[in-house]
PDB file of C-alpha atoms in Angstrom:
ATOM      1  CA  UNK S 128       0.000   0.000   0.000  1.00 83.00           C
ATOM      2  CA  UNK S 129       2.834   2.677   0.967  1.00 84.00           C
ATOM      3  CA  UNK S 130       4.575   1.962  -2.850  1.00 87.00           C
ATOM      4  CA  UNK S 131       1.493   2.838  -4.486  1.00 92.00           C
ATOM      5  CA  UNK S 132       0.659   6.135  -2.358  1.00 91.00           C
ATOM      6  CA  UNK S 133       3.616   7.007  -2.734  1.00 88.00           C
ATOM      7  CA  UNK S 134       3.780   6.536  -6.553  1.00 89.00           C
ATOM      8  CA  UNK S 135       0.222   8.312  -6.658  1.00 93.00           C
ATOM      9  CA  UNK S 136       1.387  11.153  -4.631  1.00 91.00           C
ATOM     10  CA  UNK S 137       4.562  11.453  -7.104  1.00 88.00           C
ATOM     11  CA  UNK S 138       2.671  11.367 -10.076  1.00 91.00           C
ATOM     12  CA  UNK S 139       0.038  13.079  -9.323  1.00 94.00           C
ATOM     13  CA  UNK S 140       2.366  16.028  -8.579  1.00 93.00           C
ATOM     14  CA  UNK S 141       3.153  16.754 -12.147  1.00 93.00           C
ATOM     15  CA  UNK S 142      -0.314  17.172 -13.130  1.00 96.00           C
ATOM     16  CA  UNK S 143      -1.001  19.750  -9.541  1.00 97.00           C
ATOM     17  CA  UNK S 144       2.028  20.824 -10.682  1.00 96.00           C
ATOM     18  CA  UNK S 145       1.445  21.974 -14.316  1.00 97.00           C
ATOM     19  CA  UNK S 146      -2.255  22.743 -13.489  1.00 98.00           C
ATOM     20  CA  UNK S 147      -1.137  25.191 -10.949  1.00 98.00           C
ATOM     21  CA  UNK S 148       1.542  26.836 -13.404  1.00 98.00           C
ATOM     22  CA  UNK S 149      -1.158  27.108 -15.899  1.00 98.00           C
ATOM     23  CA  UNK S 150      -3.480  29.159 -13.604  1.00 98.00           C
ATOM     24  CA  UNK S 151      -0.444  31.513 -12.645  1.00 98.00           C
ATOM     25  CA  UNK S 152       0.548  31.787 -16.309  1.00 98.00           C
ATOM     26  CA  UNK S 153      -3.466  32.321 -17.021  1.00 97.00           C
ATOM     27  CA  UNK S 154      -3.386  35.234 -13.986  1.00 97.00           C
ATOM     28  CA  UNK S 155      -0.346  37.064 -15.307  1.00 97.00           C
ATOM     29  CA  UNK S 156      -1.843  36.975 -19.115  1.00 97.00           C
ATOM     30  CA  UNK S 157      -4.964  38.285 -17.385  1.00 96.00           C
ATOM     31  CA  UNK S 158      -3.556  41.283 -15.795  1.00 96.00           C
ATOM     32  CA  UNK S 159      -1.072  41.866 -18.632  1.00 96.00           C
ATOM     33  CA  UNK S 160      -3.680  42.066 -21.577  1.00 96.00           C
ATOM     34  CA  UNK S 161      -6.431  43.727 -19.718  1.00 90.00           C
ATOM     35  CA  UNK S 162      -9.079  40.420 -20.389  1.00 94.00           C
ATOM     36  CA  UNK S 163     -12.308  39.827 -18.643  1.00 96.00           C
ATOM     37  CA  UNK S 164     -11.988  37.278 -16.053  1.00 96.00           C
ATOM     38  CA  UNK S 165     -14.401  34.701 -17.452  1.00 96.00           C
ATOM     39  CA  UNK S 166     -15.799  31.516 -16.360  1.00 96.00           C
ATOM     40  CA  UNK S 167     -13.004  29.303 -18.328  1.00 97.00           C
ATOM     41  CA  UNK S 168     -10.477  31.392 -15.833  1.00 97.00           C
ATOM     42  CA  UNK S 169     -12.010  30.785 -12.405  1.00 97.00           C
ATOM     43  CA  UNK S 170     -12.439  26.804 -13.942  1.00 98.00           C
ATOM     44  CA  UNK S 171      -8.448  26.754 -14.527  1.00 98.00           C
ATOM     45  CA  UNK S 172      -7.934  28.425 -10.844  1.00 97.00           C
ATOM     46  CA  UNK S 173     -10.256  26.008  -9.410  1.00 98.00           C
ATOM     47  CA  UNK S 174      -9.159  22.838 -11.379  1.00 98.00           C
ATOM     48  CA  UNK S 175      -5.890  23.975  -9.981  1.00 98.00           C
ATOM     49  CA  UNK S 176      -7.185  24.190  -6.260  1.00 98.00           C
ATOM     50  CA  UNK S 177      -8.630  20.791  -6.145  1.00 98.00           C
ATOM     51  CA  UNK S 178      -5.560  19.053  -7.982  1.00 98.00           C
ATOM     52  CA  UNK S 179      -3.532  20.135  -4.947  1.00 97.00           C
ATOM     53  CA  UNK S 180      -5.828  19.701  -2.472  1.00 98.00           C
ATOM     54  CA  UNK S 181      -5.821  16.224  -3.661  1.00 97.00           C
ATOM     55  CA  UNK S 182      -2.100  15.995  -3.467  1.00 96.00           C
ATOM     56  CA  UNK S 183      -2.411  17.190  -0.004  1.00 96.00           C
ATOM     57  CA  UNK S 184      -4.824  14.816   0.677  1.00 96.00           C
ATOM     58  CA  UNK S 185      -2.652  11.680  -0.477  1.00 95.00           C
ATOM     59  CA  UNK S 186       0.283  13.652   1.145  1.00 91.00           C
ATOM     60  CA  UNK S 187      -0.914  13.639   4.047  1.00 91.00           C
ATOM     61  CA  UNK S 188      -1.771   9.435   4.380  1.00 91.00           C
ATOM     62  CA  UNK S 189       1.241   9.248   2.865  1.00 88.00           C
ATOM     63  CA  UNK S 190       2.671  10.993   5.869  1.00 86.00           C
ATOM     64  CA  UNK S 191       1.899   8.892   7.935  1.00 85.00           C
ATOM     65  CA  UNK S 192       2.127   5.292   6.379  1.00 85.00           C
ATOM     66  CA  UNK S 193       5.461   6.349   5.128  1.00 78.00           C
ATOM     67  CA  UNK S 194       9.023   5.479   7.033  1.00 72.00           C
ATOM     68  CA  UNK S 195      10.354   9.042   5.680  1.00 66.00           C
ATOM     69  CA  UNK S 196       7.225  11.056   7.507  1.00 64.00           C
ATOM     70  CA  UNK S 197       6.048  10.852  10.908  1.00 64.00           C
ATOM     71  CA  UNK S 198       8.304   8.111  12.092  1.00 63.00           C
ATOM     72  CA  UNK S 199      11.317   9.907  10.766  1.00 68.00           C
ATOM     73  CA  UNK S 200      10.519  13.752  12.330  1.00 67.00           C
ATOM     74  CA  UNK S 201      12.912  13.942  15.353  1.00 67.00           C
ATOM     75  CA  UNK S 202      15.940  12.812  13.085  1.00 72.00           C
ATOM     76  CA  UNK S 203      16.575  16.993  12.488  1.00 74.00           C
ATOM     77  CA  UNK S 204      20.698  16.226  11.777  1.00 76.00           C
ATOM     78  CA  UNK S 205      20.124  14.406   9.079  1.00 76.00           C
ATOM     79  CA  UNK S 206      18.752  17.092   5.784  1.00 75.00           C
ATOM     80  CA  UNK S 207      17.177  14.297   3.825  1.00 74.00           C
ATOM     81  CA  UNK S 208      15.129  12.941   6.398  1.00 76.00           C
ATOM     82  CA  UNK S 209      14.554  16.804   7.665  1.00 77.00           C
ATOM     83  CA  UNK S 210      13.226  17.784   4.629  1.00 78.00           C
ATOM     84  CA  UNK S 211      10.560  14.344   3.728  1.00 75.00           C
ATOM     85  CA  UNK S 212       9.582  14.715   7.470  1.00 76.00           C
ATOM     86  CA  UNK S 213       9.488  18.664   8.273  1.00 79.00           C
ATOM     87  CA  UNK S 214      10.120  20.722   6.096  1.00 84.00           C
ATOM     88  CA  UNK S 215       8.065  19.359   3.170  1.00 87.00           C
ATOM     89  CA  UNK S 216       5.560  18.950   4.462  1.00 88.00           C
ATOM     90  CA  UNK S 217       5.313  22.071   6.701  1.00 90.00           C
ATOM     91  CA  UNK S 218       6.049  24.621   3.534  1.00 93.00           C
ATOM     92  CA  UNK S 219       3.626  22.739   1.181  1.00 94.00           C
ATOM     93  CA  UNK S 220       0.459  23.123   3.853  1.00 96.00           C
ATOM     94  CA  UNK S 221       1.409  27.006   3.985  1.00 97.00           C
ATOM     95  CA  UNK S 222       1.654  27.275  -0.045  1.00 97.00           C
ATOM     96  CA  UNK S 223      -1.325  25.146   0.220  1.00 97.00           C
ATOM     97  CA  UNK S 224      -2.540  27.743   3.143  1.00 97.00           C
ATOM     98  CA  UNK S 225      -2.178  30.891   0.301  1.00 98.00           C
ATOM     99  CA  UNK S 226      -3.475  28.956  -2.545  1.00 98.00           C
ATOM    100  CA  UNK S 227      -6.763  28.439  -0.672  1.00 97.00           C
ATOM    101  CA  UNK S 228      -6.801  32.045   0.319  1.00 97.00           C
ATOM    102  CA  UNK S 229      -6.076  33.219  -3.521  1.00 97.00           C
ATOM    103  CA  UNK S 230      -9.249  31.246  -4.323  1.00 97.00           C
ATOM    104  CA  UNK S 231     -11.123  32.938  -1.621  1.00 97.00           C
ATOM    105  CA  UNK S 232     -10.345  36.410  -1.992  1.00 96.00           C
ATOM    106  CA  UNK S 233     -10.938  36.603  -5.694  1.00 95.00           C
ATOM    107  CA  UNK S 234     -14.459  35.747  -4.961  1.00 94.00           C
ATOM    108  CA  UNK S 235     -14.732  38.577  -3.176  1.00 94.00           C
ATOM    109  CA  UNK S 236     -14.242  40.880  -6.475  1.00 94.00           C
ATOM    110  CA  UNK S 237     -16.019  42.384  -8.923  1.00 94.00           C
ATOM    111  CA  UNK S 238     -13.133  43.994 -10.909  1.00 95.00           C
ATOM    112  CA  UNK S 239     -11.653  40.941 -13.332  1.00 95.00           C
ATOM    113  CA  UNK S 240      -7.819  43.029 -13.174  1.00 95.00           C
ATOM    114  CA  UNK S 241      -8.142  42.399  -9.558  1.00 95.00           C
ATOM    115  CA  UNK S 242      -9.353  38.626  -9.756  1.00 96.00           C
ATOM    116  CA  UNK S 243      -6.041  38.071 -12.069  1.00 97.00           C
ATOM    117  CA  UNK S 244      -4.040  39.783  -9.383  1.00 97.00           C
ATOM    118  CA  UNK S 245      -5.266  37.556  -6.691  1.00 97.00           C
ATOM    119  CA  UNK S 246      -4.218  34.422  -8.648  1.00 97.00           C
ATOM    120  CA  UNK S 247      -1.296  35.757  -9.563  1.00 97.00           C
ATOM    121  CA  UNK S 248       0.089  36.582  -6.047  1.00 97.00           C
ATOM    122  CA  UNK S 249      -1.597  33.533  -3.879  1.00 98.00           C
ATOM    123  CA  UNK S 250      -1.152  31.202  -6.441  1.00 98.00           C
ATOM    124  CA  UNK S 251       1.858  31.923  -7.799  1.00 98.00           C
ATOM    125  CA  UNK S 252       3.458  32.259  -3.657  1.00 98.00           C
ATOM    126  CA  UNK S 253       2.427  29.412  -3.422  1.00 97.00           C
ATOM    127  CA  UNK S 254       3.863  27.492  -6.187  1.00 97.00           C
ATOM    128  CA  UNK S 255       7.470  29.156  -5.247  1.00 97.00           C
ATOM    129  CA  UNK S 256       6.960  27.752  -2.153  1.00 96.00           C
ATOM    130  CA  UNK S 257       6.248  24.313  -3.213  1.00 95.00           C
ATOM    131  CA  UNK S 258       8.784  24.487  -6.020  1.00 94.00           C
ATOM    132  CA  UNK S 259      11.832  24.763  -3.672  1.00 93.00           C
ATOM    133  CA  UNK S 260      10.485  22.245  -1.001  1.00 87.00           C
ATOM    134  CA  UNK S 261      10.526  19.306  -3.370  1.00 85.00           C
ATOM    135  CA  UNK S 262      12.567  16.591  -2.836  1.00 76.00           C
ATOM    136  CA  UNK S 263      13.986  16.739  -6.087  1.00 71.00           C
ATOM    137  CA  UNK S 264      16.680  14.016  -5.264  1.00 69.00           C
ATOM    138  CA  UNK S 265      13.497  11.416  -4.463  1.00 65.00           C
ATOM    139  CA  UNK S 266      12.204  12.484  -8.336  1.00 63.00           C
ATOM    140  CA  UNK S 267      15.134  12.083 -10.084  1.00 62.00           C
ATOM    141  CA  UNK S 268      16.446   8.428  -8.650  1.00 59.00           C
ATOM    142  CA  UNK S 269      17.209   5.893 -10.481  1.00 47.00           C
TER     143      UNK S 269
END
């Protein structure tokens, strides 16, 4: 069960991954070229929402099925183990924290310049944030 969260939670991360960069992308086009924010945008900002809430979700069981998460959080010396068992996890639930607030706020608005803006900040803070607490070495073994 653990190898096939954890494959899940892997691959489903490219898809959260790309369907968040397409919403930031969509924001910044948005504010750049003076569009109205239409239903196709809020469906790529929400499409984006649920993709990583669902990569939180699976995160999250895989947190604690998983030798690297839970069971692994005292072993701070060690950066590897740091990072799968702190650190990951901790910056992901803020991005995840702004991303949810980005979707939120833009509701809010009546002005589609200021929708885009929202996306573009929360969203995009919180892909940064997600972007450099990957464990890139775990994606790239062989």
């Amino acid at each position: 069960m653990y190898n096939f969260i954890q494959k899940f939670h892997s691959g489903w991360a490219y898809l959260a991954l790309l369907l968040l960069l397409v919403a930031v992308v969509n924001a910044i086009i948005g504010i750049t070229s003076k569009k109205e924010f239409t239903a196709k945008d809020r469906k790529i900002g929400l499409f984006a929402l649920i993709a990583i809430h669902i990569q939180l979700l699976v995160g999250l069981i895989l947190y604690f099925v998983s030798p690297l998460g839970k069971a692994a959080f005292g072993q701070m010396s060690n950066a590897a183990l740091r990072l799968t068992s702190l650190e990951h996890p901790l910056i992901n639930l803020i991005a995840i924290t702004l991303i949810t607030i980005g979707w939120s706020q833009h509701k809010k608005l009546i002005n589609s310049k200021d929708k885009f803006k929202k996306f573009a900040i929360f969203y995009g803070l919180g892909l940064v944030l997600i972007l450099i607490r990957l464990p890139w070495s775990l994606w790239f073994q062989k």
